[in-house]
Amino acid sequence: MTRKKVKLAFITNDSARKATFKKRKKGLMKKVGELSTLCGIDACAVVYSPYDSQPEVWPDCRGAHRVLAQFKRMPEMEQSKKMVNQESFIRHRISKAADQLKKLNKDNREKEITHLMYQCLTGKGLQGLGVAELNDMGWLLDQNLKDICKRIEGLKKATVEAPGNGAEEKPAPLVLDGAMQRAAPPQQWFTEWMGNSGDNQQGLGVRLGMAEQVAAAVAAAAAAAGRR
């Protein structure tokens, strides 16, 4: 049975907060001891609380003084290395969460545009799509066509390098239609397309048709490579 995830928020109930503090403090001291023993390092812990007049120290006052003195003898640059306080720790967590959110938004956007692209490939028109959708779809088509070109080149290379049976026979070149020639370079068509806003939908429709032709060429190339 998995443990319930603890909500990191201030405990408003006094008795519950005190009980949690004692339990967590005991666990913290135990973890410091385990870390020191397992990794063979010098460590200490000093915990102040509103419930005790004196701080609790691990392993003891003498051991803590020795570790702290050793720490203070280090250069200031080394002392501050990877050191965080509560504010910097929270800032780091916020920054990390923001990066994760940005990545998720990007992934979701790519899935949305991919869905729109598939709808267009199955016959749905481009009417109703805004400039942002057309722009993103053009970028996605570029990426897909780059992947297709790379795949075709890989199939060509595999066909050429495949060992022949008996007499060495020069492999027949893979015959592709004009879509591949029109597909390169991918950025040229996109720059021209974006420069002529009146033909955005028409240009993207042509590109979608080219994507279908190139995909068919990839399937044919894969079948030819499989027969060899």
Short mmCIF file of C-alpha atoms in Angstrom, two decimals:
data_model
loop_
_atom_site.label_atom_id
_atom_site.label_comp_id
_atom_site.label_asym_id
_atom_site.label_seq_id
_atom_site.Cartn_x
_atom_site.Cartn_y
_atom_site.Cartn_z
CA MET A 1 0.00 0.00 0.00
CA THR A 2 1.49 3.33 -1.06
CA ARG A 3 1.84 6.13 1.45
CA LYS A 4 -0.43 9.12 1.10
CA LYS A 5 1.40 12.16 -0.24
CA VAL A 6 1.86 14.77 2.46
CA LYS A 7 0.56 18.24 1.72
CA LEU A 8 3.40 20.69 2.35
CA ALA A 9 1.53 23.43 4.18
CA PHE A 10 1.68 24.96 7.63
CA ILE A 11 -0.21 22.89 10.22
CA THR A 12 -2.61 25.29 11.91
CA ASN A 13 -3.62 22.96 14.73
CA ASP A 14 -1.17 23.44 17.65
CA SER A 15 -1.29 19.92 19.04
CA ALA A 16 -1.04 18.31 15.61
CA ARG A 17 1.86 20.60 14.70
CA LYS A 18 3.74 19.74 17.90
CA ALA A 19 3.22 16.01 17.41
CA THR A 20 4.38 16.27 13.79
CA PHE A 21 7.46 18.25 14.83
CA LYS A 22 8.57 15.66 17.38
CA LYS A 23 8.01 12.81 14.95
CA ARG A 24 9.80 14.51 12.07
CA LYS A 25 12.67 15.69 14.24
CA LYS A 26 13.34 12.16 15.40
CA GLY A 27 13.29 10.95 11.81
CA LEU A 28 15.65 13.74 10.74
CA MET A 29 18.22 12.87 13.39
CA LYS A 30 18.02 9.22 12.40
CA LYS A 31 18.58 10.08 8.74
CA VAL A 32 21.62 12.22 9.54
CA GLY A 33 23.13 9.34 11.50
CA GLU A 34 22.44 6.91 8.65
CA LEU A 35 23.97 9.29 6.10
CA SER A 36 27.13 9.68 8.19
CA THR A 37 27.50 5.93 8.71
CA LEU A 38 26.65 4.73 5.20
CA CYS A 39 28.69 7.34 3.33
CA GLY A 40 31.51 7.83 5.85
CA ILE A 41 31.09 11.60 6.05
CA ASP A 42 31.14 14.14 8.86
CA ALA A 43 27.69 15.54 9.52
CA CYS A 44 25.81 17.30 12.26
CA ALA A 45 22.32 18.61 12.88
CA VAL A 46 21.14 21.41 15.16
CA VAL A 47 17.38 21.83 15.60
CA TYR A 48 15.78 24.71 17.50
CA SER A 49 12.13 24.58 18.46
CA PRO A 50 9.60 26.65 20.42
CA TYR A 51 8.87 23.59 22.54
CA ASP A 52 12.35 23.19 24.09
CA SER A 53 14.60 25.73 25.75
CA GLN A 54 17.76 24.10 24.36
CA PRO A 55 18.38 22.96 20.79
CA GLU A 56 18.73 19.29 20.03
CA VAL A 57 22.13 18.43 18.57
CA TRP A 58 23.39 15.38 16.70
CA PRO A 59 25.71 13.61 17.35
CA ASP A 60 26.54 15.80 20.36
CA CYS A 61 27.77 19.33 21.07
CA ARG A 62 31.46 18.42 20.71
CA GLY A 63 30.89 16.59 17.43
CA ALA A 64 28.78 19.44 16.07
CA HIS A 65 31.45 22.03 17.01
CA ARG A 66 34.10 19.96 15.24
CA VAL A 67 32.07 19.70 12.03
CA LEU A 68 31.16 23.40 12.07
CA ALA A 69 34.79 24.41 12.68
CA GLN A 70 35.85 22.25 9.74
CA PHE A 71 33.19 23.92 7.61
CA LYS A 72 34.31 27.44 8.57
CA ARG A 73 37.91 26.65 7.58
CA MET A 74 36.77 26.07 4.02
CA PRO A 75 36.98 28.94 1.46
CA GLU A 76 33.85 31.06 1.27
CA MET A 77 33.25 29.93 -2.30
CA GLU A 78 33.17 26.31 -1.17
CA GLN A 79 30.97 27.14 1.82
CA SER A 80 28.27 28.70 -0.33
CA LYS A 81 28.41 26.00 -3.01
CA LYS A 82 24.98 24.33 -3.30
CA MET A 83 23.87 26.10 -0.11
CA VAL A 84 20.21 27.12 -0.02
CA ASN A 85 17.93 28.84 2.42
CA GLN A 86 14.17 28.60 2.48
CA GLU A 87 13.67 31.44 0.00
CA SER A 88 16.18 30.16 -2.57
CA PHE A 89 14.85 26.62 -2.19
CA ILE A 90 11.28 27.77 -2.89
CA ARG A 91 12.47 29.88 -5.84
CA HIS A 92 14.22 26.84 -7.27
CA ARG A 93 11.09 24.74 -6.87
CA ILE A 94 8.97 27.43 -8.54
CA SER A 95 11.43 27.71 -11.44
CA LYS A 96 11.46 23.94 -11.89
CA ALA A 97 7.66 23.79 -11.80
CA ALA A 98 7.47 26.62 -14.37
CA ASP A 99 9.81 24.72 -16.70
CA GLN A 100 7.69 21.59 -16.34
CA LEU A 101 4.53 23.59 -17.07
CA LYS A 102 6.16 25.10 -20.15
CA LYS A 103 7.12 21.66 -21.42
CA LEU A 104 3.63 20.29 -20.81
CA ASN A 105 2.06 23.24 -22.63
CA LYS A 106 4.39 22.65 -25.57
CA ASP A 107 3.56 18.93 -25.66
CA ASN A 108 -0.17 19.66 -25.50
CA ARG A 109 0.13 22.22 -28.30
CA GLU A 110 1.99 19.75 -30.51
CA LYS A 111 -0.71 17.14 -29.91
CA GLU A 112 -3.44 19.65 -30.77
CA ILE A 113 -1.71 20.69 -34.00
CA THR A 114 -1.00 17.05 -34.88
CA HIS A 115 -4.72 16.31 -34.50
CA LEU A 116 -5.57 19.26 -36.76
CA MET A 117 -3.02 18.06 -39.31
CA TYR A 118 -4.54 14.57 -39.37
CA GLN A 119 -7.99 16.09 -39.86
CA CYS A 120 -6.69 18.08 -42.83
CA LEU A 121 -5.05 14.97 -44.30
CA THR A 122 -8.41 13.16 -44.13
CA GLY A 123 -10.23 15.85 -46.08
CA LYS A 124 -11.15 18.59 -43.62
CA GLY A 125 -10.45 22.04 -45.01
CA LEU A 126 -8.29 24.76 -43.50
CA GLN A 127 -11.20 27.17 -43.08
CA GLY A 128 -11.55 28.51 -39.58
CA LEU A 129 -7.88 28.13 -38.66
CA GLY A 130 -6.14 31.24 -37.43
CA VAL A 131 -2.64 32.47 -38.21
CA ALA A 132 -1.26 30.85 -35.05
CA GLU A 133 -2.67 27.43 -35.97
CA LEU A 134 -1.42 27.72 -39.55
CA ASN A 135 1.99 28.82 -38.35
CA ASP A 136 2.28 25.95 -35.87
CA MET A 137 1.01 23.44 -38.42
CA GLY A 138 3.59 24.63 -40.93
CA TRP A 139 6.34 24.14 -38.36
CA LEU A 140 5.05 20.68 -37.48
CA LEU A 141 4.92 19.69 -41.15
CA ASP A 142 8.50 20.84 -41.54
CA GLN A 143 9.59 18.64 -38.64
CA ASN A 144 7.69 15.64 -39.99
CA LEU A 145 9.11 16.08 -43.47
CA LYS A 146 12.62 16.30 -42.04
CA ASP A 147 12.02 13.02 -40.22
CA ILE A 148 10.65 11.46 -43.41
CA CYS A 149 13.67 12.62 -45.44
CA LYS A 150 15.98 11.17 -42.81
CA ARG A 151 14.07 7.89 -42.86
CA ILE A 152 14.26 7.66 -46.66
CA GLU A 153 18.01 8.31 -46.59
CA GLY A 154 18.37 5.56 -44.01
CA LEU A 155 16.41 3.15 -46.20
CA LYS A 156 18.54 4.06 -49.22
CA LYS A 157 21.72 3.43 -47.26
CA ALA A 158 20.43 0.13 -45.88
CA THR A 159 19.47 -1.00 -49.40
CA VAL A 160 22.88 -0.12 -50.84
CA GLU A 161 24.79 -1.77 -47.99
CA ALA A 162 22.64 -4.93 -47.86
CA PRO A 163 24.74 -8.07 -48.68
CA GLY A 164 23.73 -9.67 -52.02
CA ASN A 165 23.14 -13.35 -52.67
CA GLY A 166 25.52 -14.86 -55.27
CA ALA A 167 26.83 -12.39 -57.82
CA GLU A 168 27.07 -8.86 -56.63
CA GLU A 169 24.26 -6.85 -58.09
CA LYS A 170 24.02 -3.11 -58.10
CA PRO A 171 20.81 -2.24 -56.27
CA ALA A 172 18.20 -0.38 -58.19
CA PRO A 173 17.76 3.18 -56.97
CA LEU A 174 14.68 3.99 -54.97
CA VAL A 175 12.32 5.89 -57.23
CA LEU A 176 10.47 8.70 -55.50
CA ASP A 177 8.00 11.09 -57.01
CA GLY A 178 8.51 14.82 -57.27
CA ALA A 179 7.28 15.40 -53.72
CA MET A 180 10.71 14.76 -52.27
CA GLN A 181 12.34 17.30 -54.55
CA ARG A 182 9.67 19.83 -53.69
CA ALA A 183 10.04 19.08 -49.98
CA ALA A 184 13.62 20.39 -49.72
CA PRO A 185 14.73 22.74 -48.40
CA PRO A 186 11.89 22.80 -45.82
CA GLN A 187 12.48 26.34 -44.63
CA GLN A 188 12.31 27.92 -48.09
CA TRP A 189 8.65 27.14 -48.73
CA PHE A 190 7.69 28.15 -45.21
CA THR A 191 9.39 31.56 -45.46
CA GLU A 192 7.71 32.26 -48.79
CA TRP A 193 4.39 30.97 -47.48
CA MET A 194 4.46 33.18 -44.39
CA GLY A 195 5.50 36.16 -46.53
CA ASN A 196 2.29 35.85 -48.57
CA SER A 197 -0.46 35.87 -45.96
CA GLY A 198 -3.21 35.78 -48.58
CA ASP A 199 -2.12 32.32 -49.76
CA ASN A 200 -1.51 30.80 -46.32
CA GLN A 201 -4.30 28.26 -46.48
CA GLN A 202 -3.62 27.36 -50.11
CA GLY A 203 0.11 26.91 -49.41
CA LEU A 204 -0.56 24.75 -46.39
CA GLY A 205 -3.03 22.66 -48.37
CA VAL A 206 -0.36 22.03 -51.00
CA ARG A 207 2.09 21.12 -48.25
CA LEU A 208 -0.35 18.68 -46.74
CA GLY A 209 -0.72 17.03 -50.14
CA MET A 210 3.06 16.82 -50.42
CA ALA A 211 3.21 15.22 -46.99
CA GLU A 212 0.79 12.53 -48.17
CA GLN A 213 2.91 11.88 -51.26
CA VAL A 214 6.13 11.72 -49.29
CA ALA A 215 4.57 9.38 -46.74
CA ALA A 216 3.54 7.10 -49.62
CA ALA A 217 7.09 7.26 -50.94
CA VAL A 218 8.42 6.22 -47.55
CA ALA A 219 6.08 3.24 -47.47
CA ALA A 220 7.20 2.21 -50.97
CA ALA A 221 10.86 2.58 -50.01
CA ALA A 222 10.34 0.51 -46.88
CA ALA A 223 8.65 -2.23 -48.91
CA ALA A 224 11.50 -2.23 -51.44
CA ALA A 225 14.08 -2.47 -48.68
CA GLY A 226 12.15 -5.34 -47.09
CA ARG A 227 12.14 -7.32 -50.34
CA ARG A 228 15.92 -7.02 -50.52
#
